[in-house]
PDB file of C-alpha atoms in Angstrom:
ATOM      1  CA  UNK A 579       0.000   0.000   0.000  1.00  0.00           C
ATOM      2  CA  UNK A 580       1.411   3.394  -0.977  1.00  0.00           C
ATOM      3  CA  UNK A 581      -0.691   5.779   1.120  1.00  0.00           C
ATOM      4  CA  UNK A 582       1.484   8.835   1.906  1.00  0.00           C
ATOM      5  CA  UNK A 583       2.233   9.499   5.568  1.00  0.00           C
ATOM      6  CA  UNK A 584       0.403  12.846   5.384  1.00  0.00           C
ATOM      7  CA  UNK A 585      -2.910  10.992   5.038  1.00  0.00           C
ATOM      8  CA  UNK A 586      -2.179   8.979   8.182  1.00  0.00           C
ATOM      9  CA  UNK A 587      -1.554  11.923  10.523  1.00  0.00           C
ATOM     10  CA  UNK A 588      -4.213  13.238  12.910  1.00  0.00           C
ATOM     11  CA  UNK A 589      -3.733  15.810  15.681  1.00  0.00           C
ATOM     12  CA  UNK A 590      -4.169  14.656  19.254  1.00  0.00           C
ATOM     13  CA  UNK A 591      -7.022  17.157  19.552  1.00  0.00           C
ATOM     14  CA  UNK A 592      -9.030  15.466  16.769  1.00  0.00           C
ATOM     15  CA  UNK A 593     -12.134  13.601  17.854  1.00  0.00           C
ATOM     16  CA  UNK A 594     -12.592   9.856  17.684  1.00  0.00           C
ATOM     17  CA  UNK A 595     -15.225  10.556  15.032  1.00  0.00           C
ATOM     18  CA  UNK A 596     -12.649  12.412  12.914  1.00  0.00           C
ATOM     19  CA  UNK A 597     -10.134   9.630  13.471  1.00  0.00           C
ATOM     20  CA  UNK A 598     -12.662   7.058  12.263  1.00  0.00           C
ATOM     21  CA  UNK A 599     -13.239   9.133   9.119  1.00  0.00           C
ATOM     22  CA  UNK A 600      -9.462   9.255   8.497  1.00  0.00           C
ATOM     23  CA  UNK A 601      -9.166   5.506   9.054  1.00  0.00           C
ATOM     24  CA  UNK A 602     -11.970   4.885   6.597  1.00  0.00           C
ATOM     25  CA  UNK A 603     -10.443   7.211   3.983  1.00  0.00           C
ATOM     26  CA  UNK A 604      -6.941   5.748   4.203  1.00  0.00           C
ATOM     27  CA  UNK A 605      -7.940   2.097   4.368  1.00  0.00           C
ATOM     28  CA  UNK A 606      -4.761   1.238   6.266  1.00  0.00           C
ATOM     29  CA  UNK A 607      -6.283   0.451   9.659  1.00  0.00           C
ATOM     30  CA  UNK A 608      -3.887   2.726  11.537  1.00  0.00           C
ATOM     31  CA  UNK A 609      -3.065   6.391  12.140  1.00  0.00           C
ATOM     32  CA  UNK A 610      -0.184   8.327  13.679  1.00  0.00           C
ATOM     33  CA  UNK A 611      -1.373  10.829  16.297  1.00  0.00           C
ATOM     34  CA  UNK A 612       0.777  13.979  16.562  1.00  0.00           C
ATOM     35  CA  UNK A 613       1.006  16.835  19.025  1.00  0.00           C
ATOM     36  CA  UNK A 614       0.817  20.520  18.139  1.00  0.00           C
ATOM     37  CA  UNK A 615       4.484  20.444  17.102  1.00  0.00           C
ATOM     38  CA  UNK A 616       3.942  17.565  14.675  1.00  0.00           C
ATOM     39  CA  UNK A 617       5.783  15.116  16.950  1.00  0.00           C
ATOM     40  CA  UNK A 618       4.530  11.593  17.453  1.00  0.00           C
ATOM     41  CA  UNK A 619       2.166  11.268  20.427  1.00  0.00           C
ATOM     42  CA  UNK A 620       0.874   7.794  19.743  1.00  0.00           C
ATOM     43  CA  UNK A 621      -0.773   5.401  17.319  1.00  0.00           C
ATOM     44  CA  UNK A 622      -4.491   4.778  16.832  1.00  0.00           C
ATOM     45  CA  UNK A 623      -5.666   1.610  15.099  1.00  0.00           C
ATOM     46  CA  UNK A 624      -9.122   0.293  14.319  1.00  0.00           C
ATOM     47  CA  UNK A 625      -8.784  -1.938  17.359  1.00  0.00           C
ATOM     48  CA  UNK A 626      -7.670   0.923  19.630  1.00  0.00           C
ATOM     49  CA  UNK A 627     -10.741   2.964  18.683  1.00  0.00           C
ATOM     50  CA  UNK A 628     -13.099  -0.006  19.120  1.00  0.00           C
ATOM     51  CA  UNK A 629     -11.713  -0.798  22.558  1.00  0.00           C
ATOM     52  CA  UNK A 630     -11.966   2.856  23.636  1.00  0.00           C
ATOM     53  CA  UNK A 631     -15.644   2.963  22.672  1.00  0.00           C
ATOM     54  CA  UNK A 632     -16.276  -0.293  24.566  1.00  0.00           C
ATOM     55  CA  UNK A 633     -14.642   1.276  27.633  1.00  0.00           C
ATOM     56  CA  UNK A 634     -17.197   4.094  27.476  1.00  0.00           C
ATOM     57  CA  UNK A 635     -15.397   6.823  25.519  1.00  0.00           C
ATOM     58  CA  UNK A 636     -17.748   9.025  23.511  1.00  0.00           C
ATOM     59  CA  UNK A 637     -17.332   9.317  19.747  1.00  0.00           C
ATOM     60  CA  UNK A 638     -16.616  13.040  20.108  1.00  0.00           C
ATOM     61  CA  UNK A 639     -13.923  12.548  22.758  1.00  0.00           C
ATOM     62  CA  UNK A 640     -10.366  13.387  21.641  1.00  0.00           C
ATOM     63  CA  UNK A 641      -8.555  10.600  19.841  1.00  0.00           C
ATOM     64  CA  UNK A 642      -5.854  10.813  22.506  1.00  0.00           C
ATOM     65  CA  UNK A 643      -8.284   8.888  24.716  1.00  0.00           C
ATOM     66  CA  UNK A 644      -8.091   5.961  22.293  1.00  0.00           C
ATOM     67  CA  UNK A 645      -4.493   6.062  21.049  1.00  0.00           C
ATOM     68  CA  UNK A 646      -1.617   3.872  22.198  1.00  0.00           C
ATOM     69  CA  UNK A 647       1.015   6.259  23.549  1.00  0.00           C
ATOM     70  CA  UNK A 648       3.466   3.405  24.161  1.00  0.00           C
ATOM     71  CA  UNK A 649       3.696   2.555  20.468  1.00  0.00           C
ATOM     72  CA  UNK A 650       6.860   1.401  18.702  1.00  0.00           C
ATOM     73  CA  UNK A 651       8.561   3.824  16.315  1.00  0.00           C
ATOM     74  CA  UNK A 652      11.841   3.773  14.391  1.00  0.00           C
ATOM     75  CA  UNK A 653      14.138   6.368  12.764  1.00  0.00           C
ATOM     76  CA  UNK A 654      13.368   7.038   9.108  1.00  0.00           C
ATOM     77  CA  UNK A 655      16.769   5.647   8.124  1.00  0.00           C
ATOM     78  CA  UNK A 656      16.189   2.330   9.900  1.00  0.00           C
ATOM     79  CA  UNK A 657      17.353  -0.651   7.904  1.00  0.00           C
ATOM     80  CA  UNK A 658      14.968  -3.155   6.366  1.00  0.00           C
ATOM     81  CA  UNK A 659      16.295  -5.730   8.817  1.00  0.00           C
ATOM     82  CA  UNK A 660      15.442  -3.533  11.821  1.00  0.00           C
ATOM     83  CA  UNK A 661      11.971  -2.852  10.442  1.00  0.00           C
ATOM     84  CA  UNK A 662      11.449  -6.536   9.761  1.00  0.00           C
ATOM     85  CA  UNK A 663      12.302  -7.455  13.364  1.00  0.00           C
ATOM     86  CA  UNK A 664       9.661  -5.019  14.704  1.00  0.00           C
ATOM     87  CA  UNK A 665       7.017  -6.286  12.294  1.00  0.00           C
ATOM     88  CA  UNK A 666       7.748  -9.952  13.050  1.00  0.00           C
ATOM     89  CA  UNK A 667       4.857 -10.219  15.498  1.00  0.00           C
ATOM     90  CA  UNK A 668       1.520  -8.555  16.226  1.00  0.00           C
ATOM     91  CA  UNK A 669       2.660  -5.063  15.190  1.00  0.00           C
ATOM     92  CA  UNK A 670       1.625  -4.205  11.614  1.00  0.00           C
ATOM     93  CA  UNK A 671       2.456  -0.493  11.454  1.00  0.00           C
ATOM     94  CA  UNK A 672       5.590   1.413  12.467  1.00  0.00           C
ATOM     95  CA  UNK A 673       5.903   5.207  12.196  1.00  0.00           C
ATOM     96  CA  UNK A 674       9.302   6.306  10.865  1.00  0.00           C
ATOM     97  CA  UNK A 675      10.517   9.510  12.509  1.00  0.00           C
ATOM     98  CA  UNK A 676      12.958  12.293  11.722  1.00  0.00           C
ATOM     99  CA  UNK A 677      15.373  13.714  14.287  1.00  0.00           C
ATOM    100  CA  UNK A 678      12.597  15.797  15.859  1.00  0.00           C
ATOM    101  CA  UNK A 679      10.347  12.730  16.319  1.00  0.00           C
ATOM    102  CA  UNK A 680       8.021  13.858  13.559  1.00  0.00           C
ATOM    103  CA  UNK A 681       6.515  11.079  11.424  1.00  0.00           C
ATOM    104  CA  UNK A 682       7.881  11.426   7.889  1.00  0.00           C
ATOM    105  CA  UNK A 683       7.208   7.921   6.600  1.00  0.00           C
ATOM    106  CA  UNK A 684       5.786   4.617   7.734  1.00  0.00           C
ATOM    107  CA  UNK A 685       6.498   0.912   7.381  1.00  0.00           C
ATOM    108  CA  UNK A 686       4.205  -2.079   7.176  1.00  0.00           C
ATOM    109  CA  UNK A 687       4.617  -5.734   6.316  1.00  0.00           C
ATOM    110  CA  UNK A 688       4.391  -5.031   2.604  1.00  0.00           C
ATOM    111  CA  UNK A 689       6.145  -1.658   2.621  1.00  0.00           C
ATOM    112  CA  UNK A 690       9.339  -0.762   4.472  1.00  0.00           C
ATOM    113  CA  UNK A 691      10.217   2.603   2.952  1.00  0.00           C
ATOM    114  CA  UNK A 692       8.775   5.069   0.519  1.00  0.00           C
ATOM    115  CA  UNK A 693      10.843   4.969  -2.666  1.00  0.00           C
ATOM    116  CA  UNK A 694      10.207   8.207  -4.599  1.00  0.00           C
ATOM    117  CA  UNK A 695      10.308   7.849  -8.386  1.00  0.00           C
ATOM    118  CA  UNK A 696      11.085  10.962 -10.432  1.00  0.00           C
ATOM    119  CA  UNK A 697      10.465  13.159  -7.397  1.00  0.00           C
ATOM    120  CA  UNK A 698      11.080  16.802  -8.379  1.00  0.00           C
ATOM    121  CA  UNK A 699      13.361  19.011  -6.316  1.00  0.00           C
ATOM    122  CA  UNK A 700      11.931  22.537  -6.561  1.00  0.00           C
ATOM    123  CA  UNK A 701      13.610  24.390  -3.713  1.00  0.00           C
ATOM    124  CA  UNK A 702      15.688  26.931  -5.643  1.00  0.00           C
ATOM    125  CA  UNK A 703      15.176  29.484  -8.421  1.00  0.00           C
ATOM    126  CA  UNK A 704      12.895  27.340 -10.594  1.00  0.00           C
ATOM    127  CA  UNK A 705       9.915  29.708 -10.413  1.00  0.00           C
ATOM    128  CA  UNK A 706      12.065  32.759 -11.124  1.00  0.00           C
ATOM    129  CA  UNK A 707      13.593  31.051 -14.171  1.00  0.00           C
ATOM    130  CA  UNK A 708      10.191  29.999 -15.519  1.00  0.00           C
ATOM    131  CA  UNK A 709       8.910  33.560 -15.061  1.00  0.00           C
ATOM    132  CA  UNK A 710      11.951  34.919 -16.914  1.00  0.00           C
ATOM    133  CA  UNK A 711      11.379  32.501 -19.806  1.00  0.00           C
ATOM    134  CA  UNK A 712       7.736  33.554 -20.082  1.00  0.00           C
ATOM    135  CA  UNK A 713       8.539  37.235 -19.685  1.00  0.00           C
ATOM    136  CA  UNK A 714      11.248  37.205 -22.389  1.00  0.00           C
ATOM    137  CA  UNK A 715       9.266  34.986 -24.754  1.00  0.00           C
ATOM    138  CA  UNK A 716      11.882  32.184 -24.867  1.00  0.00           C
ATOM    139  CA  UNK A 717       9.725  29.179 -24.006  1.00  0.00           C
ATOM    140  CA  UNK A 718      10.785  26.726 -26.731  1.00  0.00           C
ATOM    141  CA  UNK A 719      14.158  26.035 -28.328  1.00  0.00           C
ATOM    142  CA  UNK A 720      16.208  29.143 -27.549  1.00  0.00           C
ATOM    143  CA  UNK A 721      16.946  31.586 -24.765  1.00  0.00           C
ATOM    144  CA  UNK A 722      19.931  31.964 -22.494  1.00  0.00           C
ATOM    145  CA  UNK A 723      19.102  28.970 -20.319  1.00  0.00           C
ATOM    146  CA  UNK A 724      19.565  26.479 -23.161  1.00  0.00           C
ATOM    147  CA  UNK A 725      23.083  27.698 -23.885  1.00  0.00           C
ATOM    148  CA  UNK A 726      23.975  27.785 -20.195  1.00  0.00           C
ATOM    149  CA  UNK A 727      22.670  24.259 -19.689  1.00  0.00           C
ATOM    150  CA  UNK A 728      24.654  22.947 -22.670  1.00  0.00           C
ATOM    151  CA  UNK A 729      27.853  24.614 -21.443  1.00  0.00           C
ATOM    152  CA  UNK A 730      27.421  23.343 -17.871  1.00  0.00           C
ATOM    153  CA  UNK A 731      26.521  19.830 -19.026  1.00  0.00           C
ATOM    154  CA  UNK A 732      29.565  19.694 -21.304  1.00  0.00           C
ATOM    155  CA  UNK A 733      31.821  20.923 -18.484  1.00  0.00           C
ATOM    156  CA  UNK A 734      30.372  18.345 -16.079  1.00  0.00           C
ATOM    157  CA  UNK A 735      31.188  15.501 -18.474  1.00  0.00           C
ATOM    158  CA  UNK A 736      34.538  16.869 -19.615  1.00  0.00           C
ATOM    159  CA  UNK A 737      33.586  17.320 -23.277  1.00  0.00           C
ATOM    160  CA  UNK A 738      33.999  20.440 -25.433  1.00  0.00           C
ATOM    161  CA  UNK A 739      30.369  20.635 -26.545  1.00  0.00           C
ATOM    162  CA  UNK A 740      26.942  19.333 -25.559  1.00  0.00           C
ATOM    163  CA  UNK A 741      23.595  19.667 -27.284  1.00  0.00           C
ATOM    164  CA  UNK A 742      20.169  19.966 -25.662  1.00  0.00           C
ATOM    165  CA  UNK A 743      17.298  18.148 -27.364  1.00  0.00           C
ATOM    166  CA  UNK A 744      13.609  18.062 -26.501  1.00  0.00           C
ATOM    167  CA  UNK A 745      13.104  14.264 -26.511  1.00  0.00           C
ATOM    168  CA  UNK A 746      14.527  10.943 -27.686  1.00  0.00           C
ATOM    169  CA  UNK A 747      12.959  10.797 -31.146  1.00  0.00           C
ATOM    170  CA  UNK A 748      16.302  11.752 -32.722  1.00  0.00           C
ATOM    171  CA  UNK A 749      19.497   9.896 -31.782  1.00  0.00           C
ATOM    172  CA  UNK A 750      23.058  11.122 -32.107  1.00  0.00           C
ATOM    173  CA  UNK A 751      25.185   8.041 -32.759  1.00  0.00           C
ATOM    174  CA  UNK A 752      28.950   7.945 -32.561  1.00  0.00           C
ATOM    175  CA  UNK A 753      30.458   6.568 -35.752  1.00  0.00           C
ATOM    176  CA  UNK A 754      30.838   2.806 -35.312  1.00  0.00           C
ATOM    177  CA  UNK A 755      28.204   2.630 -32.574  1.00  0.00           C
ATOM    178  CA  UNK A 756      25.412   0.113 -33.243  1.00  0.00           C
ATOM    179  CA  UNK A 757      27.177  -0.700 -36.506  1.00  0.00           C
ATOM    180  CA  UNK A 758      26.443   2.778 -37.896  1.00  0.00           C
ATOM    181  CA  UNK A 759      29.178   4.361 -40.030  1.00  0.00           C
ATOM    182  CA  UNK A 760      29.128   8.130 -40.481  1.00  0.00           C
ATOM    183  CA  UNK A 761      30.896  10.160 -43.154  1.00  0.00           C
ATOM    184  CA  UNK A 762      31.353  13.571 -41.519  1.00  0.00           C
ATOM    185  CA  UNK A 763      34.341  14.818 -39.617  1.00  0.00           C
ATOM    186  CA  UNK A 764      32.672  15.195 -36.229  1.00  0.00           C
ATOM    187  CA  UNK A 765      32.710  11.478 -35.408  1.00  0.00           C
ATOM    188  CA  UNK A 766      28.943  11.029 -35.293  1.00  0.00           C
ATOM    189  CA  UNK A 767      25.701  11.310 -37.224  1.00  0.00           C
ATOM    190  CA  UNK A 768      21.940  11.371 -36.673  1.00  0.00           C
ATOM    191  CA  UNK A 769      19.384   8.549 -36.688  1.00  0.00           C
ATOM    192  CA  UNK A 770      16.094  10.342 -37.373  1.00  0.00           C
ATOM    193  CA  UNK A 771      13.986   7.519 -35.921  1.00  0.00           C
ATOM    194  CA  UNK A 772      15.395   7.509 -32.426  1.00  0.00           C
ATOM    195  CA  UNK A 773      15.064   5.598 -29.214  1.00  0.00           C
ATOM    196  CA  UNK A 774      11.364   6.251 -28.628  1.00  0.00           C
ATOM    197  CA  UNK A 775      10.369   4.409 -31.785  1.00  0.00           C
ATOM    198  CA  UNK A 776       8.731   7.544 -33.178  1.00  0.00           C
ATOM    199  CA  UNK A 777       9.837   9.440 -36.243  1.00  0.00           C
ATOM    200  CA  UNK A 778      11.726  12.613 -35.362  1.00  0.00           C
ATOM    201  CA  UNK A 779      11.662  16.185 -36.630  1.00  0.00           C
ATOM    202  CA  UNK A 780      14.647  18.490 -36.241  1.00  0.00           C
ATOM    203  CA  UNK A 781      14.136  22.236 -36.490  1.00  0.00           C
ATOM    204  CA  UNK A 782      16.929  24.793 -36.354  1.00  0.00           C
ATOM    205  CA  UNK A 783      17.187  26.909 -33.247  1.00  0.00           C
ATOM    206  CA  UNK A 784      18.184  29.885 -35.332  1.00  0.00           C
ATOM    207  CA  UNK A 785      15.969  31.715 -37.766  1.00  0.00           C
ATOM    208  CA  UNK A 786      17.561  32.913 -41.006  1.00  0.00           C
ATOM    209  CA  UNK A 787      17.040  36.207 -42.811  1.00  0.00           C
ATOM    210  CA  UNK A 788      16.690  35.205 -46.480  1.00  0.00           C
ATOM    211  CA  UNK A 789      17.030  37.981 -49.022  1.00  0.00           C
ATOM    212  CA  UNK A 790      14.600  38.639 -51.860  1.00  0.00           C
ATOM    213  CA  UNK A 791      15.550  37.318 -55.319  1.00  0.00           C
ATOM    214  CA  UNK A 792      18.313  35.076 -53.981  1.00  0.00           C
ATOM    215  CA  UNK A 793      18.449  31.292 -54.227  1.00  0.00           C
ATOM    216  CA  UNK A 794      19.132  29.190 -51.137  1.00  0.00           C
ATOM    217  CA  UNK A 795      20.046  25.533 -50.966  1.00  0.00           C
ATOM    218  CA  UNK A 796      19.804  22.992 -48.137  1.00  0.00           C
ATOM    219  CA  UNK A 797      21.890  19.859 -48.741  1.00  0.00           C
ATOM    220  CA  UNK A 798      21.711  16.759 -46.565  1.00  0.00           C
ATOM    221  CA  UNK A 799      23.671  13.522 -46.908  1.00  0.00           C
ATOM    222  CA  UNK A 800      21.346  10.568 -46.382  1.00  0.00           C
ATOM    223  CA  UNK A 801      21.915   6.835 -46.036  1.00  0.00           C
ATOM    224  CA  UNK A 802      19.416   4.046 -45.508  1.00  0.00           C
ATOM    225  CA  UNK A 803      19.107   2.743 -41.968  1.00  0.00           C
ATOM    226  CA  UNK A 804      22.164   0.697 -41.092  1.00  0.00           C
ATOM    227  CA  UNK A 805      20.553  -1.679 -38.607  1.00  0.00           C
ATOM    228  CA  UNK A 806      18.307  -3.866 -40.740  1.00  0.00           C
ATOM    229  CA  UNK A 807      15.012  -1.986 -40.651  1.00  0.00           C
ATOM    230  CA  UNK A 808      12.458  -1.402 -43.375  1.00  0.00           C
ATOM    231  CA  UNK A 809      12.547   1.122 -46.223  1.00  0.00           C
ATOM    232  CA  UNK A 810      12.501   4.698 -44.959  1.00  0.00           C
ATOM    233  CA  UNK A 811      11.731   8.215 -46.120  1.00  0.00           C
ATOM    234  CA  UNK A 812      12.979  11.699 -45.258  1.00  0.00           C
ATOM    235  CA  UNK A 813      11.775  15.267 -45.819  1.00  0.00           C
ATOM    236  CA  UNK A 814      13.832  18.433 -45.497  1.00  0.00           C
ATOM    237  CA  UNK A 815      13.585  22.094 -46.318  1.00  0.00           C
ATOM    238  CA  UNK A 816      12.321  25.428 -44.958  1.00  0.00           C
ATOM    239  CA  UNK A 817       9.535  25.473 -42.394  1.00  0.00           C
ATOM    240  CA  UNK A 818       7.455  28.152 -44.135  1.00  0.00           C
ATOM    241  CA  UNK A 819       8.456  27.787 -47.781  1.00  0.00           C
ATOM    242  CA  UNK A 820       8.279  24.009 -48.034  1.00  0.00           C
ATOM    243  CA  UNK A 821      10.817  21.367 -48.888  1.00  0.00           C
ATOM    244  CA  UNK A 822      11.602  18.112 -50.636  1.00  0.00           C
ATOM    245  CA  UNK A 823      11.143  14.462 -49.764  1.00  0.00           C
ATOM    246  CA  UNK A 824      12.704  11.143 -50.665  1.00  0.00           C
ATOM    247  CA  UNK A 825      11.027   7.775 -50.092  1.00  0.00           C
ATOM    248  CA  UNK A 826      11.882   4.126 -50.632  1.00  0.00           C
ATOM    249  CA  UNK A 827      15.349   4.481 -49.073  1.00  0.00           C
ATOM    250  CA  UNK A 828      16.484   0.885 -48.709  1.00  0.00           C
ATOM    251  CA  UNK A 829      18.259  -0.417 -45.594  1.00  0.00           C
ATOM    252  CA  UNK A 830      22.000  -0.080 -46.015  1.00  0.00           C
ATOM    253  CA  UNK A 831      21.750   2.309 -48.972  1.00  0.00           C
ATOM    254  CA  UNK A 832      24.965   4.337 -49.254  1.00  0.00           C
ATOM    255  CA  UNK A 833      25.123   8.021 -48.366  1.00  0.00           C
ATOM    256  CA  UNK A 834      23.960  10.322 -51.170  1.00  0.00           C
ATOM    257  CA  UNK A 835      23.707  14.103 -51.220  1.00  0.00           C
ATOM    258  CA  UNK A 836      20.144  15.372 -51.548  1.00  0.00           C
ATOM    259  CA  UNK A 837      19.314  19.043 -51.989  1.00  0.00           C
ATOM    260  CA  UNK A 838      16.392  21.452 -51.894  1.00  0.00           C
ATOM    261  CA  UNK A 839      16.530  24.939 -53.389  1.00  0.00           C
ATOM    262  CA  UNK A 840      14.241  27.865 -52.712  1.00  0.00           C
ATOM    263  CA  UNK A 841      13.955  31.457 -53.904  1.00  0.00           C
ATOM    264  CA  UNK A 842      11.373  34.216 -53.647  1.00  0.00           C
ATOM    265  CA  UNK A 843      10.877  37.789 -54.742  1.00  0.00           C
ATOM    266  CA  UNK A 844      10.166  38.614 -51.099  1.00  0.00           C
ATOM    267  CA  UNK A 845      12.524  38.695 -48.132  1.00  0.00           C
ATOM    268  CA  UNK A 846      11.782  35.907 -45.631  1.00  0.00           C
ATOM    269  CA  UNK A 847      12.617  34.736 -42.142  1.00  0.00           C
ATOM    270  CA  UNK A 848      12.967  30.956 -42.117  1.00  0.00           C
ATOM    271  CA  UNK A 849      13.926  27.930 -40.049  1.00  0.00           C
ATOM    272  CA  UNK A 850      15.283  24.649 -41.378  1.00  0.00           C
ATOM    273  CA  UNK A 851      13.756  21.235 -40.778  1.00  0.00           C
ATOM    274  CA  UNK A 852      14.604  17.595 -41.395  1.00  0.00           C
ATOM    275  CA  UNK A 853      12.100  14.877 -40.493  1.00  0.00           C
ATOM    276  CA  UNK A 854      10.904  11.325 -41.028  1.00  0.00           C
ATOM    277  CA  UNK A 855       7.622   9.519 -40.394  1.00  0.00           C
ATOM    278  CA  UNK A 856       9.382   6.203 -39.819  1.00  0.00           C
ATOM    279  CA  UNK A 857       8.447   4.578 -36.504  1.00  0.00           C
ATOM    280  CA  UNK A 858      10.387   1.316 -36.212  1.00  0.00           C
ATOM    281  CA  UNK A 859      13.279   2.703 -34.100  1.00  0.00           C
ATOM    282  CA  UNK A 860      15.816   2.446 -36.969  1.00  0.00           C
ATOM    283  CA  UNK A 861      15.641   5.372 -39.364  1.00  0.00           C
ATOM    284  CA  UNK A 862      17.591   7.065 -42.098  1.00  0.00           C
ATOM    285  CA  UNK A 863      21.029   8.376 -41.161  1.00  0.00           C
ATOM    286  CA  UNK A 864      21.765  12.074 -41.685  1.00  0.00           C
ATOM    287  CA  UNK A 865      25.251  13.592 -41.900  1.00  0.00           C
ATOM    288  CA  UNK A 866      27.068  16.586 -43.424  1.00  0.00           C
ATOM    289  CA  UNK A 867      24.300  19.175 -43.654  1.00  0.00           C
ATOM    290  CA  UNK A 868      24.944  22.373 -45.603  1.00  0.00           C
ATOM    291  CA  UNK A 869      22.744  25.463 -45.913  1.00  0.00           C
ATOM    292  CA  UNK A 870      23.998  28.148 -48.296  1.00  0.00           C
ATOM    293  CA  UNK A 871      23.001  31.031 -50.502  1.00  0.00           C
ATOM    294  CA  UNK A 872      23.780  29.924 -54.055  1.00  0.00           C
ATOM    295  CA  UNK A 873      23.570  33.385 -55.650  1.00  0.00           C
ATOM    296  CA  UNK A 874      25.007  35.588 -52.911  1.00  0.00           C
ATOM    297  CA  UNK A 875      28.615  35.483 -54.036  1.00  0.00           C
ATOM    298  CA  UNK A 876      31.500  35.068 -51.577  1.00  0.00           C
ATOM    299  CA  UNK A 877      29.272  35.778 -48.587  1.00  0.00           C
ATOM    300  CA  UNK A 878      27.138  32.690 -49.088  1.00  0.00           C
ATOM    301  CA  UNK A 879      26.370  31.936 -45.425  1.00  0.00           C
ATOM    302  CA  UNK A 880      22.749  32.945 -44.715  1.00  0.00           C
ATOM    303  CA  UNK A 881      22.271  35.414 -41.893  1.00  0.00           C
ATOM    304  CA  UNK A 882      22.350  35.420 -38.915  1.00  0.00           C
ATOM    305  CA  UNK A 883      24.855  32.642 -38.334  1.00  0.00           C
ATOM    306  CA  UNK A 884      26.837  29.758 -39.749  1.00  0.00           C
ATOM    307  CA  UNK A 885      25.663  26.209 -39.263  1.00  0.00           C
ATOM    308  CA  UNK A 886      27.729  25.764 -36.140  1.00  0.00           C
ATOM    309  CA  UNK A 887      24.951  27.470 -34.173  1.00  0.00           C
ATOM    310  CA  UNK A 888      22.040  25.372 -35.372  1.00  0.00           C
ATOM    311  CA  UNK A 889      20.268  23.270 -32.794  1.00  0.00           C
ATOM    312  CA  UNK A 890      18.046  20.295 -32.079  1.00  0.00           C
ATOM    313  CA  UNK A 891      20.351  17.957 -33.912  1.00  0.00           C
ATOM    314  CA  UNK A 892      21.411  20.127 -36.837  1.00  0.00           C
ATOM    315  CA  UNK A 893      24.336  21.327 -34.770  1.00  0.00           C
ATOM    316  CA  UNK A 894      25.690  17.814 -34.727  1.00  0.00           C
ATOM    317  CA  UNK A 895      25.508  16.781 -38.350  1.00  0.00           C
ATOM    318  CA  UNK A 896      29.202  16.631 -39.095  1.00  0.00           C
ATOM    319  CA  UNK A 897      29.826  20.166 -37.809  1.00  0.00           C
ATOM    320  CA  UNK A 898      32.245  21.558 -35.276  1.00  0.00           C
ATOM    321  CA  UNK A 899      29.741  22.056 -32.480  1.00  0.00           C
ATOM    322  CA  UNK A 900      28.800  18.400 -32.156  1.00  0.00           C
ATOM    323  CA  UNK A 901      29.624  16.737 -28.843  1.00  0.00           C
ATOM    324  CA  UNK A 902      32.342  14.200 -29.530  1.00  0.00           C
TER     325      UNK A 902
END
C-alpha cells in the first residue's frame, strides 16, 4: 500500500469521530497521532478505537483517549532488517521519525520505505527562471538557459560541446556505434527515428534572414538505416516555404547528397527542418548538412549565423559544435 504518511496523521485534539473518518479514507487500519508540534504522540488503530468505545469513551472525545502512547517507532533511516524485526509479530504499522520525532514515513509488512520515483526538487530558483522565460518569450528552443545548460553539461562531463534536445525521437550516434558508419568529420551522425520508436523532426534553433531574389540551398547527406530496418523516407527544407522528400530508401543504402533549393521575390525569415515519419526505431542516417546562398557570391552563409549554431540535432551533423 502506498498511502502517503500525510494521510495517516491526525492531531491529538481530533475527535474519535474524525479519526474514524481518516481511518476509513486511508484504508490502512492505523493512524499516527501527533502533538501541536507535529511530533509523534501515539498510534491509533481500528482496534484501539473499538476498545476505547467499549470502555465508554464518547465518539466526540479526543482521539488521545483511544491512542496507544506506548507505540513502537523507528528512525526514518532504519534498515529493512530492523523494520522486519519489529514487524515480526503482532505489530503491523511502524511510524518512521525524523530527528525531531516527527513522522515522515511509515512501514508495514508489505512496505518498508517510501521509494520516490522521479520526485522533483523545486527548492531553488525554478519559479524565477520559468517567469523569466515567459517574460522574455523564450519558451521553446532558444533563450539563455539552453546555452547555459549545454555549457554546464559539457563541463560536467569533460567534453567540449553538448547539445540539448527536446526528446529521444532523434538519436546522435557515434560513428561505429550500433554498426552505424558516419561520413562527416565530427565522429557522429543522426538517426532520425530515435530511441522512442517515433519518427523525429529536427528544427533549427536559429531563424535565417533570407534575401529577396536570392536562391538558397539545403543539402543533406542521407543513407538508408544501417541496422536492418524497413525502407525509410525523409523530408527536409524550410519550415514556411516548403521542402523536398525522398522515399523508398532501402536499408544499407549508401550516403547520397540530396538538396532542396528555394527562392522568392520577397525577403523571408525561415527555419530549417529535417524529419521522417518512420516509426520502427531504426531510421535514415543524416550527416554533413549544408545550408547556403547559391547566388550571394563570396558571402554565401545565410544570416544570422553559420551552421555551427544550429540546434536540435542540426548542430551535430558533421559540424564543429557536435559533442564528440
